[in-house]
mmCIF file of C-alpha atoms in Angstrom:
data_model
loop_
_atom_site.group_PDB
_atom_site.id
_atom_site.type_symbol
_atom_site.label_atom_id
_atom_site.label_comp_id
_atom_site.label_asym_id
_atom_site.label_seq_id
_atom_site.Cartn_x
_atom_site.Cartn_y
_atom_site.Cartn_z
ATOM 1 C CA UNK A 293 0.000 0.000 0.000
ATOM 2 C CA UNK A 294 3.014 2.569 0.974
ATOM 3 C CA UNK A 295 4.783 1.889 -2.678
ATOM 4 C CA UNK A 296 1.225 2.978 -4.212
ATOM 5 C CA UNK A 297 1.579 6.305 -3.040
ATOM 6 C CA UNK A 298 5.112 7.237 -3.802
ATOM 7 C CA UNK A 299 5.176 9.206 -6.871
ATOM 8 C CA UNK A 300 8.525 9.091 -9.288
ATOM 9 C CA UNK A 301 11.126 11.525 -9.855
ATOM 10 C CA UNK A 302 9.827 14.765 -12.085
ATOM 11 C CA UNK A 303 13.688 16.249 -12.396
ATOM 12 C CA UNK A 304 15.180 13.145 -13.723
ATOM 13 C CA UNK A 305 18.848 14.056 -14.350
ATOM 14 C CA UNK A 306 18.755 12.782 -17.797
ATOM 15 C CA UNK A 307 16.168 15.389 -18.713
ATOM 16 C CA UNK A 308 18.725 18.006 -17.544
ATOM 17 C CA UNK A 309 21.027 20.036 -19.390
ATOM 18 C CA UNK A 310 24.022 21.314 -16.747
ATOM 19 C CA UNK A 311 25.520 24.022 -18.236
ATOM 20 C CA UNK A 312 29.278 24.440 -16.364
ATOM 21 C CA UNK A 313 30.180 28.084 -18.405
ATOM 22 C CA UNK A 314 28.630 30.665 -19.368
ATOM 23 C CA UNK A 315 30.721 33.345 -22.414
ATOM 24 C CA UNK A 316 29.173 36.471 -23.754
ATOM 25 C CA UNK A 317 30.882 37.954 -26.940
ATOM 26 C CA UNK A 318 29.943 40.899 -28.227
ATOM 27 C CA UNK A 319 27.572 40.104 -31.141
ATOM 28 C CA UNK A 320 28.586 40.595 -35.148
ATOM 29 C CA UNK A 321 25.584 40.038 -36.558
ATOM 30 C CA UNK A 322 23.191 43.233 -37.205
ATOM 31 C CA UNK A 323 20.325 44.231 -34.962
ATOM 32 C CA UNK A 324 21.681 42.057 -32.204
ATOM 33 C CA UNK A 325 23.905 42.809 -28.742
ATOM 34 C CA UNK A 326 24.894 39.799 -27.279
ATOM 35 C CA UNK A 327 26.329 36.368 -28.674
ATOM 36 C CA UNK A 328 25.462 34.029 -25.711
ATOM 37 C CA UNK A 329 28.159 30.475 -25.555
ATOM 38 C CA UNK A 330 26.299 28.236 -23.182
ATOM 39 C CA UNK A 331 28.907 24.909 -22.736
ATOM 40 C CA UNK A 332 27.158 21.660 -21.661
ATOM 41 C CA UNK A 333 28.943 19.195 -20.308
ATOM 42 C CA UNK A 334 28.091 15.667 -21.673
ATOM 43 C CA UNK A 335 28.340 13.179 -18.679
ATOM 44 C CA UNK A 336 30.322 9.286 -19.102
ATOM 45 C CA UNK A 337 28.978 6.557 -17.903
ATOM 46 C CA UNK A 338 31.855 5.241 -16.584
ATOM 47 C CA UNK A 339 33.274 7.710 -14.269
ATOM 48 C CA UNK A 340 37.210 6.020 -14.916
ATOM 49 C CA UNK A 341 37.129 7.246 -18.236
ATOM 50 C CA UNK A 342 39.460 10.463 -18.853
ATOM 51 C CA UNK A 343 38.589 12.944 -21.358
ATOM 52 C CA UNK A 344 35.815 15.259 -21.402
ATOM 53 C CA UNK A 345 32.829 15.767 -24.141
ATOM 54 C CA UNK A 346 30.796 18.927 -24.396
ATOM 55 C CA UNK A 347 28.776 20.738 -26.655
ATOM 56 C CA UNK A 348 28.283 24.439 -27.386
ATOM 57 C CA UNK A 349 25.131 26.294 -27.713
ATOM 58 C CA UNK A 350 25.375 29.863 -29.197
ATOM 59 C CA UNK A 351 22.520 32.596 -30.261
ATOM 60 C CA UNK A 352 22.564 36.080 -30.814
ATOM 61 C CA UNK A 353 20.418 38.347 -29.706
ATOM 62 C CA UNK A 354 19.412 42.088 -28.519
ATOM 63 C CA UNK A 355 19.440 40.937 -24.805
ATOM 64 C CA UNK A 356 21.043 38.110 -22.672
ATOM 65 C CA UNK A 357 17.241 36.744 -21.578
ATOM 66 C CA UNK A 358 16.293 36.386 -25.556
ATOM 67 C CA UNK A 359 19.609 34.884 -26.368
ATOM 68 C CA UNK A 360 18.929 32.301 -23.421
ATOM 69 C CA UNK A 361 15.826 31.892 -24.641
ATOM 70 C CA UNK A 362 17.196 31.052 -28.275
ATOM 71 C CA UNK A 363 19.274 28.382 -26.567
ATOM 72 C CA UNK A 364 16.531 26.550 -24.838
ATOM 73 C CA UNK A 365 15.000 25.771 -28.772
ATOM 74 C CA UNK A 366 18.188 23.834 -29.455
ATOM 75 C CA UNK A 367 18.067 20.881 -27.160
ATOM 76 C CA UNK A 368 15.577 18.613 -25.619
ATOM 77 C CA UNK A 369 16.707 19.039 -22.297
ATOM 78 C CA UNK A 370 15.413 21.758 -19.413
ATOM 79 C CA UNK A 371 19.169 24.303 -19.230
ATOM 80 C CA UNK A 372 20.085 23.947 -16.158
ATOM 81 C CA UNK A 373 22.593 26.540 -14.175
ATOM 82 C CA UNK A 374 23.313 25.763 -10.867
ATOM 83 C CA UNK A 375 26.565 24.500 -11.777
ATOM 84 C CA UNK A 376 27.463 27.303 -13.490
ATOM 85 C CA UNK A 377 30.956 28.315 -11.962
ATOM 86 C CA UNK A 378 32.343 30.745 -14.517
ATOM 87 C CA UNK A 379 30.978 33.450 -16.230
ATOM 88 C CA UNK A 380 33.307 34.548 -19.234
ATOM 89 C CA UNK A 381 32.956 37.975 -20.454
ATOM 90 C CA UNK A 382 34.748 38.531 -24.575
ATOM 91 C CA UNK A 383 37.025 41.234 -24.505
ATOM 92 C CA UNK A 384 35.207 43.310 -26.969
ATOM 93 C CA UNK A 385 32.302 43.210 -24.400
ATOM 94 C CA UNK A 386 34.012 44.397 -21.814
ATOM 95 C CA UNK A 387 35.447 47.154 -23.187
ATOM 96 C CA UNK A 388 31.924 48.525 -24.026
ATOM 97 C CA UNK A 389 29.910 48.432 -20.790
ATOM 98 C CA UNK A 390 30.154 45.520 -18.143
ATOM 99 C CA UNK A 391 26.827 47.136 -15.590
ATOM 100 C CA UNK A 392 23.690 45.373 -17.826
ATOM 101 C CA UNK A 393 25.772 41.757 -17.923
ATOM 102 C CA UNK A 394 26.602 42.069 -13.756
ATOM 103 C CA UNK A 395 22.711 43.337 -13.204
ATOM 104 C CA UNK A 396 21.303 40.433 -15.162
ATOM 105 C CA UNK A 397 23.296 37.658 -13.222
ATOM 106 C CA UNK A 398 22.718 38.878 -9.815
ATOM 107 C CA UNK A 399 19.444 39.544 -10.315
ATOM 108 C CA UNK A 400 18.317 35.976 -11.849
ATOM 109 C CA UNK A 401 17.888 33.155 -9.537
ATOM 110 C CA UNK A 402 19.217 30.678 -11.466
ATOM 111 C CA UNK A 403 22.623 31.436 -11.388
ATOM 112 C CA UNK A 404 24.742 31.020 -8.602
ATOM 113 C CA UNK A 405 26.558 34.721 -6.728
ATOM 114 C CA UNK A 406 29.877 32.757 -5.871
ATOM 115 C CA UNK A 407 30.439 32.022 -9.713
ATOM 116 C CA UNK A 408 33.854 33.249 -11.153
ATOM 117 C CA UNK A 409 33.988 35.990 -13.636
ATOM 118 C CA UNK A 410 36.758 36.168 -15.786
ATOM 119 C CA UNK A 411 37.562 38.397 -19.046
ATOM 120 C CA UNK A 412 38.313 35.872 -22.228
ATOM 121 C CA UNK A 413 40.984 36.445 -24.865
ATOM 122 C CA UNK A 414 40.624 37.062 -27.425
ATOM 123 C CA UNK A 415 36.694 35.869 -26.696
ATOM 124 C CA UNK A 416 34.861 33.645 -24.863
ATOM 125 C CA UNK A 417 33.864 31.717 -27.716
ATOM 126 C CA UNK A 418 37.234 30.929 -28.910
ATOM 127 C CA UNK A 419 38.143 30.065 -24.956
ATOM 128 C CA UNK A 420 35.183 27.862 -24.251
ATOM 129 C CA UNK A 421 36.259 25.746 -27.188
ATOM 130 C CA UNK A 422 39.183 24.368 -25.315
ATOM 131 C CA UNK A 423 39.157 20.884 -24.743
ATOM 132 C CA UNK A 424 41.568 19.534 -21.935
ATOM 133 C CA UNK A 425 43.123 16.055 -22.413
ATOM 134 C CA UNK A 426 42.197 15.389 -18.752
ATOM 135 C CA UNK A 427 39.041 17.305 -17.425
ATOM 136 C CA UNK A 428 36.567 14.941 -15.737
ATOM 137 C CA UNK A 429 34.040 17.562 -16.576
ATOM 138 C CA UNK A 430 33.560 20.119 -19.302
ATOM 139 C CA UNK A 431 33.940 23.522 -17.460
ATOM 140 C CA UNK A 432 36.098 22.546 -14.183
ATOM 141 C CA UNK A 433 39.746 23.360 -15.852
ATOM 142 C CA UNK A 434 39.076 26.681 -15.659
ATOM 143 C CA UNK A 435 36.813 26.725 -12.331
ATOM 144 C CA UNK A 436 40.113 24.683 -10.867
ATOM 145 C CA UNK A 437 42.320 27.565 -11.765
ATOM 146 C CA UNK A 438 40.035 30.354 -10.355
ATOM 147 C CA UNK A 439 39.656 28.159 -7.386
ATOM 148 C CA UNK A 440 43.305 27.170 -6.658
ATOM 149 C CA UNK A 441 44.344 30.707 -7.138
ATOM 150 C CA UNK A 442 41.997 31.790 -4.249
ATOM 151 C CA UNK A 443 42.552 28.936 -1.528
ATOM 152 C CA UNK A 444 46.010 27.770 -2.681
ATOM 153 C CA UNK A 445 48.164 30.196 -4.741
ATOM 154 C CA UNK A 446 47.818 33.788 -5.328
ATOM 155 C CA UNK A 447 49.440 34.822 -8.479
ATOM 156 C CA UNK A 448 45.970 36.214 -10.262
ATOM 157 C CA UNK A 449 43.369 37.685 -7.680
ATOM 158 C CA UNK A 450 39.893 36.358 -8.137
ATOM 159 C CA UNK A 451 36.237 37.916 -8.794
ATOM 160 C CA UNK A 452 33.060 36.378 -8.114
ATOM 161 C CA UNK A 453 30.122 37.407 -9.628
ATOM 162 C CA UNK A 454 28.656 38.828 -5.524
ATOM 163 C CA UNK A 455 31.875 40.703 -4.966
ATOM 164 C CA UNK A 456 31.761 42.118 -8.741
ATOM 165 C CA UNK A 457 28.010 43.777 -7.872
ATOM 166 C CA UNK A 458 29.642 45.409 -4.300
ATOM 167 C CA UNK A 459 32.114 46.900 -6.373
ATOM 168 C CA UNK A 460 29.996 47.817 -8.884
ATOM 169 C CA UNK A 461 28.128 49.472 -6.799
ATOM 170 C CA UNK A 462 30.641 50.925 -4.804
ATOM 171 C CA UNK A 463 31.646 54.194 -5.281
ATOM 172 C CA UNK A 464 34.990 54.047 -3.877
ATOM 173 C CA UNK A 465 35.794 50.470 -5.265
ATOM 174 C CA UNK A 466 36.901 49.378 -8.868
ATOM 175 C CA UNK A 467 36.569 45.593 -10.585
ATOM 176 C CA UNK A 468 39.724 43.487 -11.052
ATOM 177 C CA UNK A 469 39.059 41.135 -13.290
ATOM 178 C CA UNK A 470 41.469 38.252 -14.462
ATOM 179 C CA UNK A 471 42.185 37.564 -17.915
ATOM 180 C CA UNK A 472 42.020 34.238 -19.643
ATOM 181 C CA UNK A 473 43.709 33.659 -22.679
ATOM 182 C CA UNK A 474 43.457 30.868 -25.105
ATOM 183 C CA UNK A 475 46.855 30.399 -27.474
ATOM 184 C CA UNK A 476 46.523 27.867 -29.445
ATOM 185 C CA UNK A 477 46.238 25.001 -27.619
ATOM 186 C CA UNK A 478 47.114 26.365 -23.847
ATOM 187 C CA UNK A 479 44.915 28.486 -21.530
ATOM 188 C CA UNK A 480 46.848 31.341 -19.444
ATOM 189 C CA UNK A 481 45.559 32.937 -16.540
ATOM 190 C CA UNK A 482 47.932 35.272 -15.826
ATOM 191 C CA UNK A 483 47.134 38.781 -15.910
ATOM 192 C CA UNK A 484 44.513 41.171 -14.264
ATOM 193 C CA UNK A 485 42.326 43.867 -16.314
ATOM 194 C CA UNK A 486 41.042 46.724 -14.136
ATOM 195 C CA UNK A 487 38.051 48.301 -15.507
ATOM 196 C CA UNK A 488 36.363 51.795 -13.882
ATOM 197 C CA UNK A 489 32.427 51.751 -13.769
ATOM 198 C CA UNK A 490 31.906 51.106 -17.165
ATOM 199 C CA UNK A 491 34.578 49.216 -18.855
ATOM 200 C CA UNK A 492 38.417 47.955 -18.839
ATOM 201 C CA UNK A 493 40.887 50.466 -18.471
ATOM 202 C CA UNK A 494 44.159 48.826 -17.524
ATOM 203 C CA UNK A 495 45.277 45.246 -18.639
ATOM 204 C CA UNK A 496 47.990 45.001 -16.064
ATOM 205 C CA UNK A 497 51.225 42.568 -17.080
ATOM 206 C CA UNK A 498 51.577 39.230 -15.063
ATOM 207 C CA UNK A 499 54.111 40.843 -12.344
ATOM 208 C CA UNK A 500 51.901 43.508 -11.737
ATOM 209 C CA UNK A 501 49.082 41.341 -11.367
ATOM 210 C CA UNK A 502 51.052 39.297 -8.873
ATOM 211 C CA UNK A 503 51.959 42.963 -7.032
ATOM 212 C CA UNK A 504 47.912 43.504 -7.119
ATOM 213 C CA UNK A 505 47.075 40.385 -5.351
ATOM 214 C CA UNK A 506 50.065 40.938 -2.878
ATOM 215 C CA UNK A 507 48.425 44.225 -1.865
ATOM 216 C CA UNK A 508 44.831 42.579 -1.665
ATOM 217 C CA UNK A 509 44.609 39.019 -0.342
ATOM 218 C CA UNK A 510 48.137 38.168 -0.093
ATOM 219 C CA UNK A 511 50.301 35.806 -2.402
ATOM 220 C CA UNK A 512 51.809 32.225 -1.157
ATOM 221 C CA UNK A 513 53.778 29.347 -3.152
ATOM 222 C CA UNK A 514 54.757 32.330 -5.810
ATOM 223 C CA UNK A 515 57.259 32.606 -7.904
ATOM 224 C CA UNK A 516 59.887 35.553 -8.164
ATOM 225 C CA UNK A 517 62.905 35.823 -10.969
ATOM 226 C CA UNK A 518 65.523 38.328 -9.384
ATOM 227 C CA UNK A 519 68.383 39.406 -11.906
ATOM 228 C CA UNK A 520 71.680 39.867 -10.122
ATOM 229 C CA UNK A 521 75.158 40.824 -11.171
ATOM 230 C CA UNK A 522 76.025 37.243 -10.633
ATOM 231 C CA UNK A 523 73.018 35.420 -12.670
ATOM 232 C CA UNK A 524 69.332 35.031 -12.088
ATOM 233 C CA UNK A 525 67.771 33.712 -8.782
ATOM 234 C CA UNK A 526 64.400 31.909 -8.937
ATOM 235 C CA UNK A 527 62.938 33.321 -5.154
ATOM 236 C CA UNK A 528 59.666 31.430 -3.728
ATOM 237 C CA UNK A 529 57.420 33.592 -1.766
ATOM 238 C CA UNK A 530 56.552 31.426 0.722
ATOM 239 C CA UNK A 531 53.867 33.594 2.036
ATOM 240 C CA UNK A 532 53.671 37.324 1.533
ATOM 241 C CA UNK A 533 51.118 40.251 3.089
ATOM 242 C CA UNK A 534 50.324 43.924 2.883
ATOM 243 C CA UNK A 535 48.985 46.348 5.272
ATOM 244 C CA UNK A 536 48.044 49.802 4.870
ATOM 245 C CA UNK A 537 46.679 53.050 6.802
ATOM 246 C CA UNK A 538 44.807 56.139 6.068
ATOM 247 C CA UNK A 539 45.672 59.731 7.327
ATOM 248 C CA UNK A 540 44.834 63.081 6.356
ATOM 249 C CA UNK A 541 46.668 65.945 6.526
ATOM 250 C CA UNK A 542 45.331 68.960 4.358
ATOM 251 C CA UNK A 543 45.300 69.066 1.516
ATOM 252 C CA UNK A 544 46.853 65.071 0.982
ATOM 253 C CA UNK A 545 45.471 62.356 2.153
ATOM 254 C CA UNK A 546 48.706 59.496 2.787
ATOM 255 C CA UNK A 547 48.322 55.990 2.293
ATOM 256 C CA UNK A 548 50.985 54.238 4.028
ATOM 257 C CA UNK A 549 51.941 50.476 3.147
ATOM 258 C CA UNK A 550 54.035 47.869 4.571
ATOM 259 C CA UNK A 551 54.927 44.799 2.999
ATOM 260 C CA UNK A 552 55.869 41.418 4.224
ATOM 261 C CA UNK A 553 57.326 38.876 2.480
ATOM 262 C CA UNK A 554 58.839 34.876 3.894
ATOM 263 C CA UNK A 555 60.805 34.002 0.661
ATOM 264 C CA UNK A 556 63.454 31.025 -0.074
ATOM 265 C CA UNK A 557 65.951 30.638 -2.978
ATOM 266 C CA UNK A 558 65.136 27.473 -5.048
ATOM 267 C CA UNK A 559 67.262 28.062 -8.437
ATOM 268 C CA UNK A 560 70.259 30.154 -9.627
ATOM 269 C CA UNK A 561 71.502 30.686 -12.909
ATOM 270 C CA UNK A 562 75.657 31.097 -13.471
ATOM 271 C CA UNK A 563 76.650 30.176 -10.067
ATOM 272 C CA UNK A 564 76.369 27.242 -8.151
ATOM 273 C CA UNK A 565 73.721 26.795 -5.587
ATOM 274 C CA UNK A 566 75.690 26.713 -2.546
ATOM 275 C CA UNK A 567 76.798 30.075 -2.870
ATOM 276 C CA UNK A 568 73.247 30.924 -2.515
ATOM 277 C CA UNK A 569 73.940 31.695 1.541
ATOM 278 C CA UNK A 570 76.560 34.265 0.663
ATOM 279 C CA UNK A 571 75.100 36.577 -1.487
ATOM 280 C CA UNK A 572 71.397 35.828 0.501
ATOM 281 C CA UNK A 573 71.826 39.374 2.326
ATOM 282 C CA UNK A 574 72.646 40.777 -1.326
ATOM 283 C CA UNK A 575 69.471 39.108 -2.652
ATOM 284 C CA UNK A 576 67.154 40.141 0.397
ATOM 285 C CA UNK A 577 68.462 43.884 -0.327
ATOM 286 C CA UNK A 578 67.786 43.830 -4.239
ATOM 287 C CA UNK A 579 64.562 42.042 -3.888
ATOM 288 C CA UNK A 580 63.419 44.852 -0.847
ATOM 289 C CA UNK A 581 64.040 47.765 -3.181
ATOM 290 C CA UNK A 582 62.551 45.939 -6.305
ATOM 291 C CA UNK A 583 59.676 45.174 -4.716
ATOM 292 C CA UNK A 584 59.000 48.844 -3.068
ATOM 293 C CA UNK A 585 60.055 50.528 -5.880
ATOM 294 C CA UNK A 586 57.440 48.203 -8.352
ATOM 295 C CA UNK A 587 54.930 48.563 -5.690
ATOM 296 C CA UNK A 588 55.156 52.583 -5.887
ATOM 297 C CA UNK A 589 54.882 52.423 -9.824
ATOM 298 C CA UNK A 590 51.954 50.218 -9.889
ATOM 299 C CA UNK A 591 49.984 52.481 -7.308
ATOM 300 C CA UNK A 592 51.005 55.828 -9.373
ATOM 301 C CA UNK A 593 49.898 54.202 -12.311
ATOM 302 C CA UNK A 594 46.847 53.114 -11.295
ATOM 303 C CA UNK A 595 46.028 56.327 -9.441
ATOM 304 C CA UNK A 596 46.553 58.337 -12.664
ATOM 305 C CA UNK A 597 44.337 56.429 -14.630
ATOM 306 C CA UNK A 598 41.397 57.370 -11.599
ATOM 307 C CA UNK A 599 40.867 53.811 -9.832
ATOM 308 C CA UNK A 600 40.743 52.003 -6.790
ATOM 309 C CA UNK A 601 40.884 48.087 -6.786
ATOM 310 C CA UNK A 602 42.564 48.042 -3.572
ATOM 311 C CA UNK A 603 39.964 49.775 -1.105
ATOM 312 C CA UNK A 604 42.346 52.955 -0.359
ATOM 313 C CA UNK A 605 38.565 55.212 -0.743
ATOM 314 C CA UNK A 606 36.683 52.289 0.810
ATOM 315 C CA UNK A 607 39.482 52.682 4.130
ATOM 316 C CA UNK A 608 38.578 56.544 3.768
ATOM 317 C CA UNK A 609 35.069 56.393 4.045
ATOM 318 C CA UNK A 610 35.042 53.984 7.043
ATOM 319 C CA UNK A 611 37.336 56.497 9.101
ATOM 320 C CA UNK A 612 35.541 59.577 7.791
ATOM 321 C CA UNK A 613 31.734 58.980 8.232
ATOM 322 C CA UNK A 614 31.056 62.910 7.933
ATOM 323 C CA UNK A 615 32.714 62.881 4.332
ATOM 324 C CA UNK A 616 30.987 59.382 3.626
ATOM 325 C CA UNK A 617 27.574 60.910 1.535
ATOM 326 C CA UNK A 618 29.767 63.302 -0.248
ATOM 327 C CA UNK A 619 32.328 61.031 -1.161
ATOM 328 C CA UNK A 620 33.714 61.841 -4.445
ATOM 329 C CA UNK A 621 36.408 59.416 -5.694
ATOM 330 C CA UNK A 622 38.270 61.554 -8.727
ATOM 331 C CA UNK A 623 38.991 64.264 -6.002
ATOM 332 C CA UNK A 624 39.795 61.574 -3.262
ATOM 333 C CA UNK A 625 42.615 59.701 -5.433
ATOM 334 C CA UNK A 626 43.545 63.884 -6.722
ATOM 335 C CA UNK A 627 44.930 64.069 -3.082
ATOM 336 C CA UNK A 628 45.814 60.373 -2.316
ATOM 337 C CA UNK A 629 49.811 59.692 -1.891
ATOM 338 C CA UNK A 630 51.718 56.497 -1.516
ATOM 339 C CA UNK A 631 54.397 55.650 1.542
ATOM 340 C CA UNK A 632 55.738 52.535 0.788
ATOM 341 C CA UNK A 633 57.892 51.167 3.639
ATOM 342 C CA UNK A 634 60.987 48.781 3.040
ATOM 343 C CA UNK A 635 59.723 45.428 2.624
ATOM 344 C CA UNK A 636 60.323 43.335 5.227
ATOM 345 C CA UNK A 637 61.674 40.047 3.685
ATOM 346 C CA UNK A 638 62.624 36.858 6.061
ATOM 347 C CA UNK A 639 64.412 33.789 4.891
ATOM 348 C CA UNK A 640 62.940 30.417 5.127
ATOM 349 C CA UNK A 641 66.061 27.799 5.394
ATOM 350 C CA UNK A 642 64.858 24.592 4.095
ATOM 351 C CA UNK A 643 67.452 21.900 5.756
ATOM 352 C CA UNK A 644 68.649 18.898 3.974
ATOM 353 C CA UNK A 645 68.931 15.734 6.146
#
């Protein structure tokens, strides 16, 4: 009598499409906006089979919700998106205007706020053809990069799509977005584009990525090429931090940053690599004056071009809740200057027993 009333299973997974990444190109086609790249991962029976299969679904179409729409007509299966863990944005596209695409993804439902944004090279399309030799599952070689770069190495800061909108929205705070590139047959994530509240403005080079996320969330396990008199040392930061302050005295307003930095020599060039402890105070000293005078560069540069990725305006406001409603950024970074103090570097001394 019990089995009677159990009723079967209306969401059966084979009547699902799971769509693992999501590109938006700028459209070429006449009369339309958006060129929407849905990838749908095709799941193996066997689950000790390597390789991945896939397929694409593209439309074009004035907005995102039509080209969605358009999609849906091409398969059998219901699209669904709660696995949807990066959100690639063409180049193209995000030089335009990046507002509409962030307002339509927070605001639907169906996608989830802790997806990855990324900007693709040279566009999403050409990126979410990629087809690694060993992905389990179409879609998770590049969520595995965002994701390791956030919990486990720090060489290329991360986005998701909740802490896109805050910055958005933000007056004081500016996107970083990472970059993914697709050369031939290799995907790079190296390098950081900064955009203002409309559009990229920046596309920073790998090291000064790497400086970004040393000044935000802190780098460890990265790499470090120091060129010497004597040859080229490969340095591993170990772990590395910033800190900063706010003051104001009229009219400049002084951000003040200290750097710390637990590095170890792993590789020279020229020289054999137990001279490494001799010239290690040499090295410490380079590397200190490198790094502060890189650091100073990036912050000018990035001042001059009017943004704020760090949170310099953000520290401001939270310390000056009378100038809070009348914040106005442009005239905020007009008086903003950089103190960068030496870098404090310590030695890790890995012992061989």
């Amino acid at each position: 009598m019990l089995i009677v009333t159990l009723s079967g299973c209306a969401l059966a997974i084979d009547r699902r499409a799971f769509v693992s990444v999501i590109g938006i190109d700028q459209s070429d086609q006449p009369g339309k906006r958006y060129k929407v790249t849905l990838k749908i991962s095709l799941f193996k029976g066997d689950p000790k089979q390597t390789g991945t299969d896939f397929v694409l679904l593209s439309a074009d179409a004035g907005t995102i919700s039509e080209a969605l729409y358009k999609a849906r007509a091409q398969t059998d299966k219901k699209l669904f998106f709660g696995h949807t863990k990066v959100i690639l944005f063409g180049e193209a596209l995000a030089r335009k205007e990046i507002r509409p695409l962030l307002d339509f993804f927070v605001k639907n439902r169906e996608f989830q706020k802790n997806a990855y944004l990324a900007v693709a090279e040279p566009n999403a399309y050409n990126v979410l053809l990629h087809r690694p030799q060993q992905e389990p599952v179409a879609g998770f070689f590049l969520y595995s990069i965002f994701y390791l770069n956030e919990y486990e190495s720090s060489n290329v800061g991360t986005l998701t799509l909740f802490d896109a909108y805050r910055r958005e929205i933000d007056p004081a705070l500016n996107l970083a977005m990472p970059i993914v590139e697709r050369q031939q047959e290799r995907i790079r994530v190296e390098r950081t584009a900064l955009f203002n509240k409309s559009s990229i403005q920046l596309k920073l080079s790998s090291a000064e990525s790497r400086l970004i996320a040393l000044l935000t969330t802190g780098v460890q396990d990265s790499e470090w090429i120091m060129h010497m008199d004597q040859g080229s040392y490969a340095l591993k930061i170990v772990k590395g931090k910033a800190s900063y302050s706010i003051t104001e005295s009229a009219p400049a307003i002084t951000a003040r940053l200290q750097i710390r930095m637990t590095v170890r020599v792993e590789e020279q060039s020229n020289i054999l690599m137990k001279a490494a402890d001799a010239n290690m105070q040499k090295i410490e000293q380079q590397m200190k004056r490198t790094v502060q005078a890189d650091t100073e560069r990036l912050l000018l540069r990035i001042r001059d071009n009017k943004l704020d990725p760090i949170g310099f305006g953000l520290r401001y406001r939270s310390r000056h809740a009378y100038n809070a409603a009348n914040f106005n950024k442009d005239q905020f970074l007009s008086r903003l200057v950089f103190k960068v103090s030496p870098v404090q570097v310590k030695r890790e001394i890995v012992k061989i027993e």
